[in-house]
Coordinates of C-alpha atoms and ligand atoms in Angstrom, one line a residue:
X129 CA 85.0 115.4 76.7
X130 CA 87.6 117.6 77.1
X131 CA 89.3 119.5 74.7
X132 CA 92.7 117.7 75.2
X133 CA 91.1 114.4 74.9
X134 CA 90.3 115.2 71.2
X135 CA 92.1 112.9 68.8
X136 CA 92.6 115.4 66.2
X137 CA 94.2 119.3 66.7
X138 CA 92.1 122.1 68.1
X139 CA 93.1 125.3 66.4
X140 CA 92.4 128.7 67.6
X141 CA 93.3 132.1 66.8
X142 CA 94.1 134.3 70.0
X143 CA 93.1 137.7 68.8
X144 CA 93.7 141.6 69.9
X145 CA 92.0 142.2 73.0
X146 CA 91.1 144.9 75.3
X147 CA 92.2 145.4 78.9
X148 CA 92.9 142.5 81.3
X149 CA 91.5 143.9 84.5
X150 CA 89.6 142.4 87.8
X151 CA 90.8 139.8 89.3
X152 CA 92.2 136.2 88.4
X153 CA 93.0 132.8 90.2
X154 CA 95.5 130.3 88.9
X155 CA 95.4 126.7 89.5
X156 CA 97.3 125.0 92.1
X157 CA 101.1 124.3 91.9
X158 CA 102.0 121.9 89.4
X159 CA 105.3 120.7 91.1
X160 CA 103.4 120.9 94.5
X161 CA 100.7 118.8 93.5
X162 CA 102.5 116.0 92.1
X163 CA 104.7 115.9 95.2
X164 CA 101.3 116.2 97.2
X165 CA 100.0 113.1 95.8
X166 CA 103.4 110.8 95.8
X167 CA 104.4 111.7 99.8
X168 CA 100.9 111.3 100.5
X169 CA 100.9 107.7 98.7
X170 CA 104.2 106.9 100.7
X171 CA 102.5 108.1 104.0
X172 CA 100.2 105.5 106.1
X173 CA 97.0 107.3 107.2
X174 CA 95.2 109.7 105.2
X175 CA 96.6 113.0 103.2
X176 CA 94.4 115.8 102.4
X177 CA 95.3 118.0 99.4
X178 CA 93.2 121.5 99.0
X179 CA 93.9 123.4 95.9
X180 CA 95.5 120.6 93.8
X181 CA 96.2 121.1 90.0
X182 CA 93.7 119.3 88.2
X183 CA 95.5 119.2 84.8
X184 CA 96.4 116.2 82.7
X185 CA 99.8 116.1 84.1
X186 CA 99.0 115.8 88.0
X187 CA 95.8 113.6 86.9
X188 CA 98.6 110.7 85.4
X189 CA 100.5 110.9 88.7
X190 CA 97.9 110.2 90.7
X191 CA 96.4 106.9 88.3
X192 CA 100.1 105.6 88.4
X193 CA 99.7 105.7 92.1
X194 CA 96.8 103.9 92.2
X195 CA 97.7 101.4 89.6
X196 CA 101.2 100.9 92.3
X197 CA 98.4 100.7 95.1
X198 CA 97.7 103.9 96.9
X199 CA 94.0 105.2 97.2
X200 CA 93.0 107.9 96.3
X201 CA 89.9 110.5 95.5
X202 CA 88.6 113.4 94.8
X203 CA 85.3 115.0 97.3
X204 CA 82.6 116.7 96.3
X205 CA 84.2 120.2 97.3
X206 CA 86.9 119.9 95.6
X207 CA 89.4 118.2 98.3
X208 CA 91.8 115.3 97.2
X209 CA 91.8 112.3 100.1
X210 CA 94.9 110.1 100.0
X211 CA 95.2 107.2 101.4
X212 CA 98.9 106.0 100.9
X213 CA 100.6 102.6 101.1
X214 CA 103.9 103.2 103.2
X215 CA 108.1 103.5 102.6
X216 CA 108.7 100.7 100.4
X217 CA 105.2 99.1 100.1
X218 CA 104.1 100.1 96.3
X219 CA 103.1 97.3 94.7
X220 CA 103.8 95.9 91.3
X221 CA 101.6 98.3 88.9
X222 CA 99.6 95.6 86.9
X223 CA 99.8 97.7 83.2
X224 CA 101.8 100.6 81.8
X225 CA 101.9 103.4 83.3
X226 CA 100.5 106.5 81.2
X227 CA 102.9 109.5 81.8
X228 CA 101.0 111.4 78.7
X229 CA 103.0 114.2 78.6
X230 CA 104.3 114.8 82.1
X231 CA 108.7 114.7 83.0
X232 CA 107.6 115.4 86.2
X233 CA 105.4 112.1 87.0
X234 CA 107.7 110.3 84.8
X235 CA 110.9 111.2 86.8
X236 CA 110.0 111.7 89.9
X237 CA 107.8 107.9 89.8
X238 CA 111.2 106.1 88.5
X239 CA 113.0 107.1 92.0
X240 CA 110.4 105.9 93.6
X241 CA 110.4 102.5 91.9
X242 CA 113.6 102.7 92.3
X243 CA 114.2 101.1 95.6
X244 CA 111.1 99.0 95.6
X245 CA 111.2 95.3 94.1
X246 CA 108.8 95.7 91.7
X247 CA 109.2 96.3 87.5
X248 CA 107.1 99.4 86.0
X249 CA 106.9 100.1 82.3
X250 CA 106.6 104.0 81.7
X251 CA 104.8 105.0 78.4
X252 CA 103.6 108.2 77.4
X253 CA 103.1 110.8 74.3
X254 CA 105.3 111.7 71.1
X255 CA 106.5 114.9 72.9
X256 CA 107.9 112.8 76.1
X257 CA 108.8 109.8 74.3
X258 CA 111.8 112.2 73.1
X259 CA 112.9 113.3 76.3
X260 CA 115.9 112.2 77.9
X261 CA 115.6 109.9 81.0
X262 CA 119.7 108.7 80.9
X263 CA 119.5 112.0 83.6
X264 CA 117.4 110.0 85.9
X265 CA 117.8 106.6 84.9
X266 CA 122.2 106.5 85.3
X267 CA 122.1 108.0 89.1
X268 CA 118.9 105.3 89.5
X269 CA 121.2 103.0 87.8
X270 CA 123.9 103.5 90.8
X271 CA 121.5 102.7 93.2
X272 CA 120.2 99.4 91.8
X273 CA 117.7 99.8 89.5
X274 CA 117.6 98.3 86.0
X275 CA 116.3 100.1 83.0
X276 CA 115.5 98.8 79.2
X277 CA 116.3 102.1 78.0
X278 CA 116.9 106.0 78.6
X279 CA 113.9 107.4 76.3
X280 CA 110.3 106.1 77.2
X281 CA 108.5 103.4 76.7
X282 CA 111.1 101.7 79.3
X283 CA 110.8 99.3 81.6
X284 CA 112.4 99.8 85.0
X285 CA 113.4 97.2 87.7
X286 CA 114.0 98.6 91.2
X287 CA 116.2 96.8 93.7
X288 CA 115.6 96.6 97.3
X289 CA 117.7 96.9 99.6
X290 CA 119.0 99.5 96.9
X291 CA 122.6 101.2 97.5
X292 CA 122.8 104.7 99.1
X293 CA 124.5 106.9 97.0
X294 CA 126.4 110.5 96.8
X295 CA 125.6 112.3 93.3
X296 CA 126.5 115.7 92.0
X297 CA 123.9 116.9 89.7
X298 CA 125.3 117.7 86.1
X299 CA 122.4 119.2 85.2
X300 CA 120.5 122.0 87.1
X301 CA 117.2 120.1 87.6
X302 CA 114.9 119.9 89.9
X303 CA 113.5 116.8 88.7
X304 CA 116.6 114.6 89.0
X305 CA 117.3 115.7 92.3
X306 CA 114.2 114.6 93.2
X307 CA 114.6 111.7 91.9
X308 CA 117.5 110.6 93.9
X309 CA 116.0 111.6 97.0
X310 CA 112.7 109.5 96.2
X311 CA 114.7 106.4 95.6
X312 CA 116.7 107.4 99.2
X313 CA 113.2 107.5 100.9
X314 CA 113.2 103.4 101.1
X315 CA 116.9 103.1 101.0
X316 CA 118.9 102.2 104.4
X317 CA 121.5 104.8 105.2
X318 CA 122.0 108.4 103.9
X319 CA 121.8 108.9 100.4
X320 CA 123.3 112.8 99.2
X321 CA 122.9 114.9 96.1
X322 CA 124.6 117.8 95.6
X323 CA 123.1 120.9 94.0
X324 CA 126.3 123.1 92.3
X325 CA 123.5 125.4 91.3
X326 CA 119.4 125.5 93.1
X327 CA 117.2 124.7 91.9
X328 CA 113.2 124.4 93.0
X329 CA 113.1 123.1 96.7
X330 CA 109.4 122.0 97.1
X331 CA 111.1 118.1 97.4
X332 CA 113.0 119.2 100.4
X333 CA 110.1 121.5 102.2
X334 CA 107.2 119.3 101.4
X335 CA 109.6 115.8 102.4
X336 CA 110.6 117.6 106.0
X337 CA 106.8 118.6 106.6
X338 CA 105.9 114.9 106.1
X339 CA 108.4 114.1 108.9
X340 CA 111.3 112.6 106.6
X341 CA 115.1 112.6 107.9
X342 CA 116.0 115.0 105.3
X343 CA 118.7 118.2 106.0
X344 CA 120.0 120.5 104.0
X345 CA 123.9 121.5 104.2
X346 CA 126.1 124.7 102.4
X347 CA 129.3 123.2 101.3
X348 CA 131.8 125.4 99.3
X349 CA 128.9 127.7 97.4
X350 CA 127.2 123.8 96.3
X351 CA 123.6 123.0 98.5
X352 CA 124.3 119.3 99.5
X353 CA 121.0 117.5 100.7
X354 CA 120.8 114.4 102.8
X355 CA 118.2 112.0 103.4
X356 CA 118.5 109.1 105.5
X357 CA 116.3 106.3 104.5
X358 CA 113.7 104.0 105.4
X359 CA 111.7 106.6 107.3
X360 CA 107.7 106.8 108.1
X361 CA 106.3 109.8 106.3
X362 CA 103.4 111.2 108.4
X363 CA 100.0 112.2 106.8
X364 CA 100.0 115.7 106.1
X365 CA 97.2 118.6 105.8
X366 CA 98.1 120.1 102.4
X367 CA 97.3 123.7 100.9
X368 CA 98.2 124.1 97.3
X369 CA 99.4 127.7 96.7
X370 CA 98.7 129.0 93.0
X371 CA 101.0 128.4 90.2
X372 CA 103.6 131.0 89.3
X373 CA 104.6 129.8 86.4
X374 CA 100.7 129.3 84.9
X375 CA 100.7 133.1 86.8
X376 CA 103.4 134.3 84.4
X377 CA 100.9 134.1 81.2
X378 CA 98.2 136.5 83.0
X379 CA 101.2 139.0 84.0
X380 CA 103.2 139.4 81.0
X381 CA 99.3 139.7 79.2
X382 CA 98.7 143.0 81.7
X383 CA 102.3 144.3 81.4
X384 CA 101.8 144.1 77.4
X385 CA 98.0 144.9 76.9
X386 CA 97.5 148.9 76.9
X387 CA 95.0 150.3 80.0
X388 CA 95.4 146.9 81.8
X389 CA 95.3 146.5 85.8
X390 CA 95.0 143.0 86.8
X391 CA 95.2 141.3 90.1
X392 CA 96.6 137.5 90.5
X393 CA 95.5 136.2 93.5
X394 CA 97.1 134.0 95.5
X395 CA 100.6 133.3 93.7
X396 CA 103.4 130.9 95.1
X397 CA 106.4 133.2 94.9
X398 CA 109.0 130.8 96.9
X399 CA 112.6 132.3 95.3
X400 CA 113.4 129.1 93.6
X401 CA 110.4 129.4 91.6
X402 CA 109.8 133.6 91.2
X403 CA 112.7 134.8 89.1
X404 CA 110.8 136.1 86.1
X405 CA 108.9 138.2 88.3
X406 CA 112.1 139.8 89.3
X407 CA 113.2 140.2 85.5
X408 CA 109.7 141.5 84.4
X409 CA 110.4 144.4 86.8
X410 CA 114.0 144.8 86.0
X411 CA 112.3 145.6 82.4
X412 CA 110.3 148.4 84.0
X413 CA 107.2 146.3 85.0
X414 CA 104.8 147.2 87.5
X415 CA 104.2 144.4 89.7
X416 CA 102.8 144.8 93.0
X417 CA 102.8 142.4 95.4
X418 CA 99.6 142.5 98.0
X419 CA 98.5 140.8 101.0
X420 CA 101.9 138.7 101.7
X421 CA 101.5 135.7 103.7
X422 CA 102.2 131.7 103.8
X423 CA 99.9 129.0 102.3
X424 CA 101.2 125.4 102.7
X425 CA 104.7 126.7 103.7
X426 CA 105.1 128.7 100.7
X427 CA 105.4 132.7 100.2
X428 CA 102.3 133.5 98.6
X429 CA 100.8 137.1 97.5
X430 CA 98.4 138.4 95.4
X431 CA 100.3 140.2 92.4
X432 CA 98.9 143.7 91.0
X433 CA 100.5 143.8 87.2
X434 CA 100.0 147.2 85.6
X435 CA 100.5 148.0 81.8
X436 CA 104.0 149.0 81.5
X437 CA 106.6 150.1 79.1
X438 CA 109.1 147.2 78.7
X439 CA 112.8 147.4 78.1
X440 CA 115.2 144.9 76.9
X441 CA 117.6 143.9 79.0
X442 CA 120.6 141.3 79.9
X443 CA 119.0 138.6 81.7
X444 CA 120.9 137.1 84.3
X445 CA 122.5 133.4 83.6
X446 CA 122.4 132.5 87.0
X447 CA 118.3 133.5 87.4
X448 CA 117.4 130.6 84.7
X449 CA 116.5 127.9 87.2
X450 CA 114.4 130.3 89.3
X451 CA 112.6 131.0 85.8
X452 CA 113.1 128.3 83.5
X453 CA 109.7 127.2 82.7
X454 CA 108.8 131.0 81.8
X455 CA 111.2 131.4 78.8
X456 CA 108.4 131.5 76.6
X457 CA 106.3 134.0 77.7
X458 CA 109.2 135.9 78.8
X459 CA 110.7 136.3 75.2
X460 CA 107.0 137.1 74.1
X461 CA 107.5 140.2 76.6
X462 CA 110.8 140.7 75.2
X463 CA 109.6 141.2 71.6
X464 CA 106.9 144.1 72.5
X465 CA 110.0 145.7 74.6
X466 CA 111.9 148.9 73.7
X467 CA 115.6 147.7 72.6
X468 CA 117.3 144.2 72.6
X469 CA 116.9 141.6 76.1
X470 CA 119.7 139.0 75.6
X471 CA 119.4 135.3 76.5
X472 CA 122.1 132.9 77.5
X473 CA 123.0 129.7 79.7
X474 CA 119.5 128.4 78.4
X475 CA 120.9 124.7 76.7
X476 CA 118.1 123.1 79.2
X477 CA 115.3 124.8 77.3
X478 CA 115.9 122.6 74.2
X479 CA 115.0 119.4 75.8
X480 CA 111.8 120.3 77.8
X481 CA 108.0 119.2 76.0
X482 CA 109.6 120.8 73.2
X483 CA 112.9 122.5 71.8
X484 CA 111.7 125.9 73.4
X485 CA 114.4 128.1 72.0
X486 CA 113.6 126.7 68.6
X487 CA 109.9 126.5 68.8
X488 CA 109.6 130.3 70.1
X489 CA 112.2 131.3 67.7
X490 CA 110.3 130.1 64.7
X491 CA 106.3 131.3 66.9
X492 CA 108.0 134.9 67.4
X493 CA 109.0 135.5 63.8
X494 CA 105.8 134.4 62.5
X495 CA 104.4 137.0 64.9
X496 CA 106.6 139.2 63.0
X497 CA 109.5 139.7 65.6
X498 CA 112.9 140.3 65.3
X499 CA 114.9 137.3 66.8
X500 CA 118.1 135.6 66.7
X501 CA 118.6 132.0 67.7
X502 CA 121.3 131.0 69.7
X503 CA 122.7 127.6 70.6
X504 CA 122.4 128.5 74.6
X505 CA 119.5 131.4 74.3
X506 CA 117.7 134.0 71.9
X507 CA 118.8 137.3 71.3
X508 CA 115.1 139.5 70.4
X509 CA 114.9 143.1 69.3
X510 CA 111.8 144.7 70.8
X511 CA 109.3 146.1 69.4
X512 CA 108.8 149.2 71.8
X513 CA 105.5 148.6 72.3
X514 CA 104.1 149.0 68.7
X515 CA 101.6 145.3 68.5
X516 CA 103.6 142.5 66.8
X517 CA 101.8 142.0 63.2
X518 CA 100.5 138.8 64.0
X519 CA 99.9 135.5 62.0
X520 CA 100.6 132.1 62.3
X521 CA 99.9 128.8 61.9
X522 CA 102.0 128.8 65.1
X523 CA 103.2 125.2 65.8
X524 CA 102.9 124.3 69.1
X525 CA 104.7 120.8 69.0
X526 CA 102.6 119.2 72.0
X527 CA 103.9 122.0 73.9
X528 CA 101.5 123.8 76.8
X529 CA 103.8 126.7 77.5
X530 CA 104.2 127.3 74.1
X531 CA 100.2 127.4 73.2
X532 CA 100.0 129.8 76.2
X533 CA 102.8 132.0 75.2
X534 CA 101.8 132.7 71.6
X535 CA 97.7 133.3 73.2
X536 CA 99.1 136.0 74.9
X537 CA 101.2 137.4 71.9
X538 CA 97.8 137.1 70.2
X539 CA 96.3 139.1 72.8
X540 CA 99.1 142.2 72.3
X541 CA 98.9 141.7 67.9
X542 CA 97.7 143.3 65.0
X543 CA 95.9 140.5 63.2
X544 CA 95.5 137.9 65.7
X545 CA 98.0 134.6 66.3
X546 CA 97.1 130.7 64.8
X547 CA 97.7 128.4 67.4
X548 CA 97.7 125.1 65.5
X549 CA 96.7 123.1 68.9
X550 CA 95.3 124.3 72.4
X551 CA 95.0 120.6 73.4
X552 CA 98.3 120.5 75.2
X553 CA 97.1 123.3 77.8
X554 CA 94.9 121.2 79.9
X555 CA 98.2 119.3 81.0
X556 CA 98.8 122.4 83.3
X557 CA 96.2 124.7 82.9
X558 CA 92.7 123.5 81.9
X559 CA 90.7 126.6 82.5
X560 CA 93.4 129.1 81.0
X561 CA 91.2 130.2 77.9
X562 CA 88.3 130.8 80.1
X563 CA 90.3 132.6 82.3
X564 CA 91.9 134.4 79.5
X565 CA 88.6 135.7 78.0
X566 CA 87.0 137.0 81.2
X567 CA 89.6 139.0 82.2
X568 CA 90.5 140.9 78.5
X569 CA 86.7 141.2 78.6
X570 CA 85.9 138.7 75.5
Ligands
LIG885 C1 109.9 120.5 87.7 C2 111.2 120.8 87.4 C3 111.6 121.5 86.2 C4 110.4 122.1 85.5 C5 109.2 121.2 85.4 C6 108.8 120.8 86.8 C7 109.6 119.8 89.0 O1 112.2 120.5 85.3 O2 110.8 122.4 84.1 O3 108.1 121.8 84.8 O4 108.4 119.8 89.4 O5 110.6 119.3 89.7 P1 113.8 120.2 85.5 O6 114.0 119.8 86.9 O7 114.1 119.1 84.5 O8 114.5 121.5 85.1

């Protein structure tokens, strides 16, 4: 059983360590996995994935898949085989569909039901069941479909023929432009969205290399995106490059650990995902990147992350999408840095798995740092590199990113951090305490 599949809280304390050094591999993509498995349901023929994420998260997007009648399966060496269904031929999914924790699955499935005339019901955990859908489900709404609700459970009704449509995102998210585009995939003519502000572009990539109609347009500083529907998607070859944002917890650990030199192999670094790479060495990190090259259409290297001094800095508004699942681990950076690293334009961070600029707030000065919450970001005055005190019980809210965050403040502490529950980390990142333990040597 894994840990995650406990029923009660596992609790751990993340203690001081020694050096992270040698060499570490993240898991595959999360955003590139789910996408792997939903354009390789859609496709006829059979998709091969290499390198897919086998957290929680990915693991519900693929039994909602089958349950809407795509097969699929994992080999003996590790390779995913996906067999799909076709444009516009998921069936009617028999039960609920179990999202567990996962936006992703939950959005990106209700544009594909979207256009399809069958009714799914979408249920998942405490954490999700607070998230807003009216995001997804009002442009879905436009095109046809029918929903009970705009916070899960709902039950969705998709319409086909469903109605192309032109949307301007009001929120920068990935999620919700994919969404729309999904829905377009079995929807005659061109439906658009337009991006006032990027945001990750795997959709787009991943949807051309399966052969879709799909172009991409700059239109008065906005990235409009077309797709014209009804298309064949093509079986594809896929090769899941490593995660940078499950990369971000084993970086900020070297940077902040004294005598560490730690290489992350094998690290997606496309410039819609990469940006806290760019602010960890506006701080004065040393981060090398080796061995440049392309894995599944993606720039991937192998990232050398030294111990370094930190300094607090402004960090760029505009950087946030290109960064804006690594908040937390960034701020934990932010609090062993010398002088004050302001945060703004980060409203989206209150309604991911958890409030994030809350939930750090309240972790970090348990830790013992100096912070100031904001309404649109937190403003943290560094420690200089002196260990934060430690402490805890650090409450982690059903929150992955915030379990990992306060391990690795653990790892640069005096006394040690409480996490009150490490379940949430296999949706993401099963292996991450392993991982974590081999390379500071424990
Ligand atoms: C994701 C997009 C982001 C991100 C999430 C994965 C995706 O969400 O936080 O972890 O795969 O499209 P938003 O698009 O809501 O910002």
């Amino acid at each position: 059983m894994s840990a995650s599949s406990s029923p009660v809280p596992t609790p751990r304390r993340f203690g001081p360590a020694g050096p992270l050094t040698g060499r570490v591999r993240v898991p595959g993509d999360k955003s590139i996995s789910h996408r792997s498995l939903m354009f390789g349901a859609l496709a006829v023929g059979e998709t091969r994935v290499s390198g897919l994420l086998e957290g929680e998260d990915v693991l519900a997007t693929a039994a909602a898949l089958r349950a809407m009648g795509a097969t699929i399966e994992r080999e003996s060496d590790g390779t995913w085989s996906i067999h799909g269904v076709g444009v516009g031929a998921l069936l009617q999914p028999r039960k609920p569909l179990d999202m567990g924790n996962s936006g992703t699955s939950t959005r990106l499935l209700m544009g594909l039901v979207a256009s399809h005339p069958i009714a799914a019901t979408f249920v998942g955990d405490a954490s999700l069941s607070k998230r807003p859908m009216g995001r997804v489900t009002e442009p879905l709404a436009l095109m046809g479909a029918d929903f009970s609700g705009t916070t899960l459970p709902l039950t969705e009704r998709g319409l086909s023929p469903a109605v192309p449509i032109e949307y301007r995102l009001p929120v920068a998210s990935a999620q919700v432009k994919s969404a729309i585009l999904l829905a377009g995939l079995n929807t005659a003519g061109i439906t658009t969205v337009i991006e006032p502000v990027p945001t990750r572009d795997h959709t787009e990539r991943m949807l051309k290399g399966f052969g879709a109609d799909l172009w991409v347009e700059e239109a008065g500083g906005e990235r409009v995106i077309r797709i014209r529907g009804e298309a064949e998607l093509n079986p594809q070859t896929i090769e899941v490059p490593g995660d940078p944002s499950s990369a971000a917890f084993f970086a900020v650990a070297a940077l902040l650990v004294p005598g560490s030199d730690l290489t992350i192999e094998n690290v997606g670094l496309n410039p819609t995902r990469a940006g806290l790479y760019r602010v960890l060495r506006q701080m004065g990190g040393s981060i090398e990147e080796l061995n440049p090259r392309e894995v599944g259409g993606e720039p991937v290297a192998d990232l050398r992350v030294r111990y370094s001094a930190l300094s607090g800095i402004e960090v760029d508004p505009t950087l946030a999408p290109s960064m804006i699942d690594e908040f937390p681990v960034l701020f934990v950076a932010a609090a062993l840095a010398q002088g004050r690293t302001i945060t703004t334009g980060l409203e989206e961070l209150r309604v991911k798995e958890s409030d994030r600029l809350a939930v750090m707030a309240a972790a970090l000065r348990l830790a013992g740092a100096d912070i100031e919450e904001r309404e649109d970001g937190l403003v943290i005055d560094g420690t200089g590199g002196e260990p934060l005190p430690g402490g805890g019980p650090i409450a982690t809210h059903l929150d992955h990113r915030i379990a990992m965050s306060m391990a690795v403040a653990g790892l640069a502490s005096r006394a040690g951090m409480d996490v009150d529950d490490t379940r949430p980390i296999a949706t993401s990142f099963p292996a991450f305490e392993a991982l974590l333990d081999t390379a500071a040597g424990q």
